[in-house]
Amino acid sequence: MRGGAGGTGALKCGSSSLKWACVLSSGSCEGNSVERKIYIPLNKTAPCVRLLNATHQIGCQSSISGDTGVIHVVEKEEDLNWVLADGPHPPYMILLDGNLFNRLVMQQLKGTSRVSGLAVSIAKPNPPQGFSPGLKCPNDGFGVYSKDYGPQYAHCNRTVWNPVGSGLSYEDFDFPIFLLEDANETQVIKQCYQDHNVPTDGSGPEYPLCAMQLFSHMHAVTSTVTCMRRNSIQNTFSINPETVCDPLLDYNVWSTLHPINSSEKVDPKKEFIMVATRIDSHSFFWNIAPGAESAVSSFVTHLAAAEALHKASDVHLLQRNIMFTFFQGETFDYIGSSRMVYDMEKDKFPLRLENIHSFVELNQVALRNGSILWMHTDPVSRLNATVEPQIKNLLDILSNSSVGANVTLQEVGFSQSLPPSSFQRFLRARHIPGVVLTDHQASFQNRYYQSMYDTPENIRMQYPEGLSPEETLEYVTDTAKSLAEVATVVARALYRLAGGANDTSAIQADPKTITQMLYGFLIKMNNSWFQSIIKPDLKGILGDDVPQHYVAVSSPVNTTYLVQYVLANLTGTVVNLTKEECLNPEKTPNAEKEMYDYAWVQGSLDPNSTSRVPYCVRSTVRLSKALSPAFELREWGSTEYSTWTESRWKEIRARIFLVASKELEIITLVVGIAILVFSLVATHFINAKADVLFSIPRDPGAVAY
């Protein structure tokens, strides 16, 4: 069924079914375009798209011309009977209440030809039972535990980390599924359904019916192995190659407490404390990844700890260096961390694995029960007589650093494995003493892991009513205060681990900085603080949409840029250089470009004018590739490294319209053919008799005698 063929009924601005339609439509309903008179576009939607790995394809797609169906609203499970059995007008396009978007319902819809697509409305409030379309055992098979290393812990045998996980994000659906982000658009669809599609007394409604068409055809199929091979063939033999899929990739962000030469290898004798966290998230729908608890809470705490440590007066005297690392793509089988380990092993990174003295990772930390923060270690490496004392020392330093704070660090039982974490990729390569800090002792506290509901509300961010955007940016929430306590403990522990011996009471994370970061990364990127700390040519990344933290295929993504410049702002130094000197440090004496990165940033607005006061920031912040080694090695079927790719597509769009009955469409077609035949016959007749019908009469004045 094609939308163009069925679009015989126009949706008028004056009709009760579409009182909002003229506002939502990209153009006026009274315009000249026939398409605008027939279709109402849905502009605020997010599609489910196709992702692929070495063995599978997951996600959704439509047919090449889009999929169309009569709309049926499903707000309770009983409503499914009409779609699956009773309704006389299949296929149906379902408007599904967010509370019913679960594995049980989706498996019913997946097994029938009576469903052509799905539009999901957001549940408000968040589903109380929790919702996670991720796996129960995230990144299974790509961590450290396997048949050769701690087999008793492999595949989450001892601890199911994400018990709410339904695995929906890892299913393959052969029909399109879209998320409706705008409540007004959802209401328009419901009103159209009420006016045209509601069954009466158990019998089907009369035509015209309200229908929906979804376009999300994907170019890639089967697996990463297949699509990358097709890419390779296209690039080799085609004059105009057409890429069908792209690897998920971006950049890791990293910096060091003491500057190092980024173009040379660090002395093997120098020791580093590595602090790590992830900065990406995911959900069922493309680029809908708020990740409040799964990512933002940890990397914001990490940034605040880095700032607090840089402010310590004797930080330059510390014996060991500290490396602050923010990994991208960790949601997809540890893309960022596996790449950094690979680069360290292949001498493509300034540090080697041998330089890492110990490892501290911040995982989900915003949903603590009371004051407790849990310390997870690897039970297998602790059996090593050399590593165990080092891990014990690490745990003691962390525990002692929390004395007098509102955070209590407790060790998880010795027999429990590490939770899903970047640290596991480093353990695969080398026995490194390390700890992962989380707010959960066993299973995740986060009931919305890798979902669209992992929002500021999930980590209890609350603001008083009536605040302006600037006041909201500055308002210190209880969540910010809680995370500041965690950042303070981490910063003090890092100081001790690096060899600091002085009193640590002055090392204190700033709750105001954290509240600004939470606002910027979760609510509105386009705020005055973010505007002031980025380069002028990057101001376009600060859109007005709600921030999302999906790794994507174009890089760097907005999150990476902002983490980079926030870290530079919090840990760097303002230097007295002109714009030209800052942009070309290699031409500036004593700039030490190999040791530092220089950025000319916009600065704050001048209080007395509308212009900004730009300045130059010098920092040790760098970017490194977060592209899986599988693509570097062209091992697209790898089981060692992540192989995730994203399919390309031509268009993503959704629209609604009124569809006529089949009988009327056939009558219209027959009448049209009849008119065409009559026109051809009439044209032939007129053409044949043209000399008679259109002869020029003789001029009566031209008579010959």
XYZ file of C-alpha atoms in Angstrom:
705
model
C 0.000 0.000 0.000
C 1.501 3.303 -1.043
C 0.786 6.620 0.659
C 0.542 8.437 -2.654
C -2.119 6.051 -3.924
C -4.159 6.233 -0.757
C -3.987 9.952 -0.135
C -7.323 10.865 -1.649
C -8.760 12.628 1.385
C -7.415 16.041 2.359
C -6.940 17.038 6.005
C -8.479 20.484 6.292
C -7.324 23.115 8.760
C -10.860 23.609 9.944
C -11.531 19.958 10.784
C -11.732 19.012 14.444
C -9.345 16.119 13.896
C -6.468 18.427 13.078
C -6.839 21.651 14.992
C -3.098 21.557 15.661
C -2.107 20.429 12.185
C -1.454 23.857 10.702
C 0.912 24.662 13.540
C 2.810 21.368 13.198
C 2.952 21.252 9.421
C 6.085 22.497 7.721
C 3.915 24.796 5.622
C 0.496 26.403 5.824
C -2.521 24.212 5.087
C -3.803 27.008 2.863
C -0.649 26.921 0.709
C -0.580 25.984 -2.942
C 1.158 22.631 -2.504
C -1.107 19.637 -3.130
C 1.101 17.566 -0.836
C 0.553 19.976 2.047
C -3.195 19.702 1.545
C -3.061 15.901 1.762
C -0.274 15.076 4.233
C 0.590 16.280 7.704
C 4.309 15.684 8.409
C 5.419 14.576 11.872
C 8.519 16.649 12.472
C 9.577 15.596 15.982
C 10.240 11.888 15.671
C 13.189 9.558 16.239
C 13.508 6.331 14.233
C 14.773 2.925 15.168
C 17.602 2.297 12.692
C 19.630 -0.757 11.719
C 22.929 -1.587 13.426
C 25.119 -4.546 12.520
C 27.927 -6.548 14.092
C 30.018 -9.503 12.997
C 27.105 -11.938 13.045
C 23.789 -10.075 13.236
C 21.663 -7.155 12.170
C 19.471 -5.428 14.756
C 17.009 -2.550 14.704
C 14.254 -1.692 12.235
C 13.535 -0.631 8.690
C 10.665 0.140 6.308
C 10.240 -0.973 2.716
C 12.057 1.110 0.113
C 8.906 3.185 -0.573
C 7.876 3.494 3.060
C 5.250 1.492 4.961
C 1.637 2.615 5.329
C -1.199 1.442 7.547
C -4.475 2.500 9.122
C -3.815 4.012 12.546
C -5.016 2.162 15.637
C -4.339 3.525 19.122
C -3.241 0.884 21.651
C -3.390 2.128 25.245
C -4.052 -1.221 26.943
C -3.241 -4.800 26.011
C -6.866 -5.597 25.106
C -6.614 -3.050 22.269
C -4.166 -5.387 20.518
C -6.970 -7.818 19.671
C -8.343 -5.403 17.063
C -4.946 -5.153 15.396
C -4.032 -8.833 15.588
C -7.398 -10.421 14.793
C -10.618 -8.394 14.647
C -9.840 -5.278 12.607
C -11.090 -5.389 8.976
C -8.544 -2.930 7.524
C -5.032 -4.384 7.897
C -2.208 -3.646 7.834
C -2.311 -1.374 10.870
C 0.039 1.348 11.961
C -0.052 1.255 15.763
C 0.180 4.270 18.050
C 1.496 2.476 21.135
C 1.407 3.861 24.659
C 4.937 3.991 26.085
C 3.964 1.801 29.046
C 3.169 -1.054 26.632
C 6.459 -0.814 24.767
C 7.898 -4.026 26.173
C 9.203 -7.365 24.986
C 5.936 -9.269 25.483
C 3.918 -6.883 23.291
C 6.657 -6.493 20.693
C 6.985 -10.249 20.217
C 3.244 -10.434 19.450
C 3.536 -7.649 16.880
C 6.689 -9.104 15.373
C 4.984 -12.338 14.424
C 2.125 -10.938 12.319
C 1.676 -9.444 8.854
C -1.214 -7.328 10.121
C 1.180 -4.702 11.494
C 3.022 -2.357 9.119
C 4.715 -0.144 11.690
C 4.749 1.405 15.117
C 4.736 4.908 16.567
C 5.585 4.933 20.282
C 4.539 7.749 22.582
C 6.693 8.598 25.594
C 5.283 7.364 28.904
C 4.816 10.100 31.479
C 5.735 9.600 34.245
C 8.491 7.075 33.545
C 7.307 3.439 33.694
C 7.380 2.611 37.425
C 8.441 -0.988 36.772
C 11.517 0.266 34.924
C 12.395 -0.021 31.245
C 15.704 -1.064 29.738
C 15.911 -2.274 26.115
C 19.550 -3.219 26.723
C 20.921 -6.665 27.500
C 20.800 -8.292 30.925
C 24.551 -8.839 30.564
C 25.885 -5.712 28.763
C 28.887 -6.163 26.444
C 28.853 -9.897 27.100
C 31.821 -11.649 25.512
C 33.964 -8.529 25.138
C 35.010 -8.053 28.762
C 37.743 -9.901 30.605
C 35.772 -12.974 31.696
C 35.791 -15.953 29.346
C 36.362 -19.713 29.329
C 40.066 -18.956 29.787
C 39.795 -16.252 32.475
C 37.374 -16.587 35.360
C 34.917 -18.879 33.505
C 32.695 -18.962 36.592
C 32.070 -15.216 36.086
C 31.605 -15.271 32.304
C 28.209 -14.357 30.804
C 27.121 -12.808 34.120
C 26.825 -16.265 35.708
C 27.189 -14.918 39.240
C 25.551 -11.500 38.867
C 22.916 -10.380 36.364
C 23.881 -6.718 36.130
C 20.834 -5.403 34.300
C 17.901 -7.581 35.421
C 15.359 -5.182 33.858
C 17.037 -5.551 30.449
C 14.620 -6.851 27.804
C 17.124 -6.992 24.944
C 14.693 -5.127 22.646
C 17.502 -2.948 21.282
C 19.214 -6.107 20.057
C 16.204 -7.556 18.191
C 15.630 -7.261 14.436
C 12.246 -5.872 13.325
C 11.119 -5.916 9.703
C 8.798 -2.936 10.120
C 9.539 0.697 11.028
C 9.304 1.904 14.636
C 9.363 5.614 15.446
C 9.366 7.526 18.728
C 6.973 10.490 18.966
C 8.899 13.154 20.869
C 6.254 15.893 20.707
C 3.075 15.484 22.795
C 1.217 17.839 20.438
C 1.923 15.589 17.459
C 0.804 12.574 19.474
C -2.435 14.374 20.247
C -2.975 15.212 16.561
C -2.698 11.509 15.670
C -5.055 10.507 18.473
C -7.621 13.114 17.425
C -7.451 11.954 13.803
C -7.980 8.400 15.062
C -10.944 9.497 17.207
C -12.580 11.295 14.285
C -12.135 8.570 11.676
C -10.939 5.198 13.001
C -12.741 4.368 16.252
C -14.666 1.075 15.890
C -18.414 1.419 16.495
C -20.272 -1.430 18.207
C -17.501 -3.841 17.340
C -17.720 -3.175 13.629
C -15.110 -1.460 11.485
C -15.215 2.287 10.923
C -16.240 3.715 7.570
C -13.901 5.309 5.064
C -12.055 7.639 4.838
C -9.690 6.366 7.510
C -6.711 8.051 9.161
C -3.443 6.441 8.057
C 0.241 6.875 8.746
C 3.280 6.382 6.536
C 6.802 5.802 7.878
C 9.990 5.967 5.803
C 13.165 4.385 7.211
C 14.599 2.070 4.575
C 18.096 0.854 5.463
C 20.818 0.118 2.892
C 22.866 -2.423 4.870
C 21.784 -6.018 5.527
C 22.876 -9.220 7.282
C 26.051 -8.265 9.169
C 29.081 -5.994 9.335
C 31.057 -8.583 7.372
C 28.576 -8.334 4.492
C 28.164 -4.574 4.439
C 31.882 -3.783 4.793
C 32.673 -6.240 1.986
C 30.129 -4.435 -0.192
C 31.710 -1.109 0.732
C 35.107 -2.486 -0.266
C 33.836 -3.782 -3.618
C 32.124 -0.466 -4.338
C 35.276 1.502 -3.514
C 37.390 -0.783 -5.698
C 35.291 -1.075 -8.838
C 32.740 1.738 -8.876
C 33.334 5.214 -10.278
C 30.683 6.550 -7.882
C 30.919 4.214 -4.874
C 27.896 3.974 -2.610
C 28.655 3.226 1.026
C 26.000 1.108 2.744
C 27.273 1.196 6.335
C 29.792 3.003 8.524
C 31.690 1.909 11.649
C 30.613 3.471 14.931
C 33.500 5.749 15.832
C 34.532 8.916 17.567
C 37.401 10.124 19.780
C 38.485 9.452 23.337
C 39.316 12.531 25.404
C 42.334 12.403 27.706
C 44.664 14.673 29.622
C 47.420 14.381 32.216
C 48.039 16.150 35.490
C 51.627 16.900 34.487
C 52.267 17.674 30.814
C 53.851 14.947 28.678
C 55.251 15.034 25.167
C 52.388 13.690 23.053
C 54.669 12.932 20.105
C 57.097 10.711 22.034
C 56.901 7.607 24.189
C 56.846 8.117 27.934
C 59.782 6.737 29.930
C 58.869 3.151 30.967
C 59.889 3.984 34.551
C 57.296 6.737 34.893
C 54.095 5.668 36.614
C 50.571 6.889 35.927
C 47.320 6.580 37.820
C 44.631 6.109 35.191
C 41.174 7.520 35.941
C 38.495 6.508 33.460
C 34.822 6.805 32.621
C 32.570 6.449 29.585
C 30.845 9.372 27.875
C 28.352 7.607 25.587
C 24.952 6.034 26.008
C 22.287 4.392 23.855
C 18.579 3.616 23.629
C 16.202 1.821 21.257
C 15.837 4.939 19.099
C 18.524 6.628 17.038
C 20.289 9.525 18.777
C 17.989 9.336 21.787
C 20.551 8.692 24.510
C 20.223 11.024 27.522
C 22.323 8.663 29.689
C 21.874 10.638 32.924
C 22.865 7.795 35.235
C 24.640 5.458 32.811
C 27.125 8.069 31.549
C 26.647 11.719 32.546
C 26.703 11.255 36.318
C 30.084 9.521 36.119
C 31.888 11.738 33.604
C 30.650 14.917 35.310
C 32.014 13.588 38.618
C 35.266 12.721 36.849
C 35.575 16.255 35.428
C 34.919 17.780 38.841
C 37.563 15.554 40.464
C 40.094 16.614 37.806
C 39.378 20.284 38.541
C 39.702 19.801 42.311
C 43.014 17.986 41.932
C 44.498 20.620 39.599
C 43.770 23.271 42.217
C 45.896 21.531 44.871
C 48.850 23.764 45.741
C 51.509 21.025 45.704
C 50.192 19.049 42.766
C 53.400 19.675 40.803
C 55.369 17.758 43.457
C 53.472 14.482 43.098
C 55.691 11.519 42.265
C 53.232 9.858 39.910
C 51.349 11.425 37.051
C 47.576 11.086 36.684
C 45.806 10.487 33.398
C 42.154 11.523 33.086
C 40.470 9.432 30.365
C 36.988 9.672 28.849
C 36.108 6.743 26.588
C 33.687 6.906 23.663
C 31.679 3.998 22.271
C 31.847 1.869 25.420
C 28.175 0.950 25.082
C 29.039 -0.973 21.913
C 31.499 -3.591 23.191
C 34.101 -1.147 24.543
C 35.099 0.646 21.341
C 37.101 3.439 22.998
C 38.937 1.464 25.682
C 39.788 -1.444 23.379
C 41.273 1.027 20.890
C 43.406 2.726 23.541
C 44.696 -0.639 24.779
C 45.465 -1.619 21.183
C 47.334 1.649 20.561
C 49.337 1.223 23.778
C 50.318 -2.312 22.787
C 51.324 -1.210 19.272
C 53.302 1.846 20.491
C 50.832 4.217 18.842
C 50.116 6.070 22.096
C 52.492 8.053 24.354
C 51.865 5.650 27.253
C 52.381 1.910 27.373
C 50.406 -0.486 29.539
C 53.531 -0.867 31.681
C 53.249 2.806 32.676
C 49.873 2.266 34.384
C 50.447 1.932 38.112
C 46.767 1.557 39.014
C 43.326 2.105 37.518
C 40.291 3.895 38.999
C 37.034 3.879 37.051
C 33.893 5.854 37.789
C 30.803 3.983 36.678
C 27.175 4.773 37.625
C 27.395 6.862 40.793
C 24.270 9.067 41.101
C 21.781 6.662 42.713
C 23.504 5.826 45.993
C 21.594 4.185 48.816
C 22.360 6.557 51.654
C 26.054 7.423 51.631
C 27.480 4.140 50.330
C 29.667 3.928 47.231
C 30.798 0.424 46.289
C 34.328 -0.598 45.297
C 34.470 -3.474 42.772
C 37.671 -5.390 42.063
C 38.584 -8.382 39.908
C 38.607 -11.591 42.000
C 40.781 -13.445 39.485
C 43.710 -11.011 39.425
C 43.549 -10.784 43.230
C 44.703 -14.392 43.349
C 48.036 -13.116 42.021
C 50.378 -12.655 44.980
C 51.961 -9.570 43.397
C 48.737 -7.804 42.445
C 46.719 -8.471 45.623
C 48.789 -6.204 47.945
C 48.570 -3.391 45.398
C 44.787 -3.734 45.152
C 44.528 -3.811 48.939
C 46.574 -0.609 49.158
C 44.337 1.007 46.539
C 41.199 0.064 48.483
C 42.667 1.322 51.756
C 43.557 4.700 50.250
C 40.068 5.092 48.795
C 38.407 4.100 52.071
C 40.598 6.442 54.125
C 39.884 9.303 51.729
C 36.191 9.066 52.561
C 36.719 9.547 56.312
C 34.846 12.651 57.421
C 32.959 12.893 54.115
C 29.314 12.150 53.423
C 30.387 9.247 51.243
C 31.238 5.826 52.644
C 33.264 3.516 50.439
C 32.669 -0.186 50.961
C 34.288 -3.162 49.293
C 32.100 -5.631 47.433
C 32.466 -9.289 48.323
C 35.638 -10.961 47.112
C 33.719 -13.549 45.079
C 31.886 -11.066 42.827
C 33.139 -10.144 39.380
C 33.659 -6.685 37.963
C 30.576 -4.963 36.540
C 30.636 -4.026 32.824
C 33.482 -1.509 32.695
C 36.308 -0.163 30.551
C 38.774 -1.545 33.115
C 37.965 -5.052 31.860
C 39.581 -4.288 28.498
C 42.826 -3.291 30.228
C 42.734 -6.452 32.362
C 42.515 -8.530 29.195
C 45.943 -7.185 28.271
C 47.687 -6.952 31.651
C 47.168 -7.556 35.375
C 46.684 -3.965 36.539
C 45.582 -3.148 40.094
C 42.247 -1.399 39.710
C 38.858 -0.584 41.173
C 35.478 0.343 39.706
C 33.316 2.692 41.776
C 29.539 2.352 41.508
C 26.326 3.109 43.383
C 25.253 -0.560 43.171
C 26.591 -3.488 45.154
C 25.290 -6.108 42.730
C 22.639 -5.437 40.056
C 22.266 -1.900 38.698
C 20.266 0.610 40.715
C 19.424 2.184 37.375
C 16.056 0.801 36.180
C 16.297 2.762 32.917
C 19.734 1.660 31.746
C 20.292 2.437 28.038
C 16.803 3.835 27.595
C 15.065 7.093 26.698
C 13.966 7.377 30.335
C 17.491 7.718 31.751
C 16.829 11.442 32.112
C 17.538 14.141 34.746
C 14.460 12.939 36.624
C 16.050 9.509 36.967
C 18.935 10.970 38.996
C 16.523 13.154 41.000
C 17.487 16.505 39.516
C 14.857 19.004 40.619
C 14.565 22.765 40.187
C 12.176 25.291 41.767
C 9.464 26.556 39.427
C 9.771 29.914 37.743
C 13.562 29.989 37.288
C 14.985 31.583 34.150
C 17.462 29.513 32.067
C 20.373 31.431 33.592
C 19.054 30.900 37.127
C 18.527 27.199 36.416
C 22.124 26.941 35.170
C 23.400 28.379 38.464
C 20.990 26.611 40.838
C 22.862 23.994 42.885
C 20.704 20.865 43.042
C 20.915 18.128 45.647
C 22.190 15.823 42.902
C 25.080 18.205 42.225
C 25.938 18.328 45.942
C 25.864 14.522 46.131
C 28.140 14.094 43.112
C 30.480 16.789 44.462
C 30.970 14.645 47.561
C 31.932 11.674 45.384
C 34.285 13.829 43.279
C 35.939 15.166 46.428
C 36.661 11.666 47.758
C 38.000 10.533 44.373
C 40.252 13.605 44.034
C 41.693 13.111 47.526
C 42.303 9.412 46.855
C 44.069 10.217 43.578
C 46.263 12.708 45.400
C 47.323 9.976 47.845
C 47.800 7.381 45.107
C 50.069 9.782 43.236
C 52.283 10.118 46.308
C 50.826 13.197 47.987
C 51.519 13.337 51.717
C 49.996 16.656 52.819
C 46.582 17.271 54.324
C 43.820 16.796 51.723
C 41.062 18.838 53.373
C 41.678 21.690 50.914
C 40.959 19.390 47.943
C 37.285 20.001 47.388
C 35.058 19.566 44.328
C 32.844 22.522 43.479
C 29.067 21.754 43.500
C 28.436 24.860 41.369
C 30.664 23.535 38.596
C 28.882 20.188 38.750
C 25.417 21.752 38.611
C 26.451 23.737 35.528
C 27.756 20.583 33.859
C 24.616 18.608 34.692
C 22.459 21.371 33.229
C 24.604 21.589 30.097
C 24.919 17.851 29.446
C 21.362 16.885 30.372
C 19.045 19.848 29.827
C 20.439 22.532 27.539
C 23.824 22.604 25.838
C 23.214 26.090 24.476
C 23.876 27.939 27.738
C 26.079 30.880 28.636
C 28.846 28.794 30.236
C 29.247 26.342 27.360
C 29.106 29.271 24.926
C 32.023 30.921 26.699
C 34.388 27.912 26.745
C 34.255 26.667 23.133
C 35.913 27.854 19.955
C 33.937 30.376 17.868
C 33.752 27.987 14.914
C 32.130 25.307 17.100
C 29.236 27.374 18.417
C 26.950 25.563 15.969
C 27.143 22.365 18.047
C 25.171 24.054 20.827
C 21.694 23.310 19.510
C 18.465 23.903 21.401
C 17.520 20.227 21.494
C 17.876 18.101 24.611
C 21.493 16.800 24.737
C 22.052 13.226 23.541
C 25.154 11.071 23.956
C 25.077 8.485 21.157
C 28.494 7.684 19.669
C 27.283 7.866 16.004
C 29.410 7.575 12.842
C 30.445 11.205 12.294
C 33.070 12.527 14.634
C 33.708 14.189 16.922
C 30.126 14.290 18.204
C 28.886 17.183 20.331
C 29.501 15.359 23.616
C 33.149 14.723 22.741
C 33.773 18.360 21.821
C 32.126 19.610 24.996
C 33.918 17.176 27.314
C 37.161 18.252 25.644
C 36.554 21.977 26.215
C 35.028 21.610 29.679
C 38.096 19.600 30.736
C 40.395 22.236 29.218
C 38.474 24.997 30.997
C 38.581 23.241 34.372
C 42.198 22.081 34.258
C 43.916 24.450 31.832
C 45.497 27.886 32.185
C 44.569 31.173 30.544
C 47.705 32.421 28.782
C 48.497 35.883 27.465
C 48.648 35.135 23.746
C 47.076 36.894 20.800
C 44.611 35.054 18.589
C 47.267 34.472 15.930
C 49.760 33.159 18.482
C 47.158 30.897 20.072
C 46.069 29.430 16.740
C 49.680 28.927 15.607
C 51.642 27.949 18.745
C 54.428 26.409 16.660
C 55.352 29.965 15.638
C 55.319 31.187 19.243
C 58.517 30.989 21.335
C 58.382 28.684 24.373
C 54.874 27.444 23.500
C 55.920 23.769 23.838
C 53.274 22.585 21.402
C 54.188 18.924 21.957
C 53.433 19.356 25.662
C 50.266 21.456 25.500
C 47.174 22.065 23.425
C 46.077 25.650 22.765
C 42.488 26.760 22.153
C 41.145 30.233 21.298
C 37.709 30.254 22.949
C 34.786 32.664 22.687
C 34.818 33.929 26.256
C 31.947 35.523 28.167
C 29.868 38.439 26.971
C 31.234 41.863 27.834
C 28.838 43.314 30.453
C 28.779 46.640 28.641
C 28.228 45.336 25.088
C 26.982 42.435 23.015
C 30.489 41.327 22.023
C 32.514 38.595 23.701
C 35.929 38.747 25.308
C 37.874 35.811 23.799
C 41.024 34.345 25.327
C 43.569 31.560 24.894
C 43.498 28.393 27.020
C 46.535 26.154 27.401
C 45.882 22.620 28.607
C 47.076 19.026 28.343
C 43.776 17.832 26.829
C 44.104 15.615 23.765
C 41.924 13.451 21.531
C 42.702 9.905 20.407
C 40.841 7.632 18.015
C 37.860 5.655 19.273
C 37.547 3.375 16.245
C 37.548 -0.345 16.893
C 40.824 -2.069 15.930
C 38.698 -4.540 13.948
C 38.330 -1.927 11.219
C 42.006 -0.979 11.345
C 42.859 -4.655 10.872
C 39.984 -5.240 8.406
C 38.860 -8.132 10.628
C 35.135 -7.456 10.269
C 34.176 -10.805 11.769
C 36.342 -10.311 14.868
C 35.313 -11.775 18.221
C 38.133 -9.916 19.973
C 37.085 -6.361 19.112
C 33.827 -4.500 18.589
C 32.470 -4.733 15.033
C 29.421 -2.462 15.284
C 28.374 -0.502 12.217
C 25.384 1.675 11.415
C 23.444 1.302 8.181
C 23.051 4.260 5.873
C 19.622 5.400 4.701
C 18.159 7.792 2.157
C 15.392 9.442 4.154
C 13.745 9.318 7.543
C 10.276 10.829 7.789
C 6.736 10.233 8.997
C 3.358 11.644 7.970
C -0.387 11.090 8.379
C -3.261 11.456 5.914
C -6.775 10.211 5.127
C -6.988 7.068 3.013
C -9.993 6.153 0.853
C -11.547 2.701 0.496
C -10.201 0.236 -2.046
C -13.497 0.433 -3.922
C -13.224 4.203 -4.303
C -9.596 3.892 -5.370
C -10.581 1.335 -8.038
C -13.475 3.504 -9.238
C -11.155 6.500 -9.383
C -8.610 4.463 -11.344
C -11.247 3.126 -13.781
C -12.759 6.586 -14.331
C -9.277 7.966 -14.862
C -8.485 5.264 -17.437
C -11.817 5.869 -19.157
C -11.139 9.606 -19.377
C -7.649 8.847 -20.704
C -9.034 6.490 -23.403
C -11.746 8.994 -24.347
C -9.110 11.732 -24.556
C -6.917 9.591 -26.825
C -9.850 8.728 -29.114
C -11.017 12.339 -29.235
C -7.485 13.523 -29.961
C -7.111 10.986 -32.780
C -10.462 11.981 -34.308
C -9.713 15.676 -34.107
C -6.261 15.115 -35.589
C -7.715 13.041 -38.461
C -10.348 15.683 -39.312
C -8.132 18.659 -38.662
C -8.226 19.799 -42.302
C -12.021 19.978 -42.128
C -12.392 21.270 -38.613
C -9.672 23.863 -38.876
C -9.749 24.807 -42.627
C -9.152 28.453 -43.443
C -12.180 30.045 -45.221
C -11.502 31.681 -48.661
C -11.217 35.446 -48.680
C -14.384 36.707 -50.488
C -12.507 39.810 -51.781
C -10.076 37.768 -53.826
C -12.384 36.797 -56.757
C -10.796 36.135 -60.177
C -12.507 37.270 -63.401
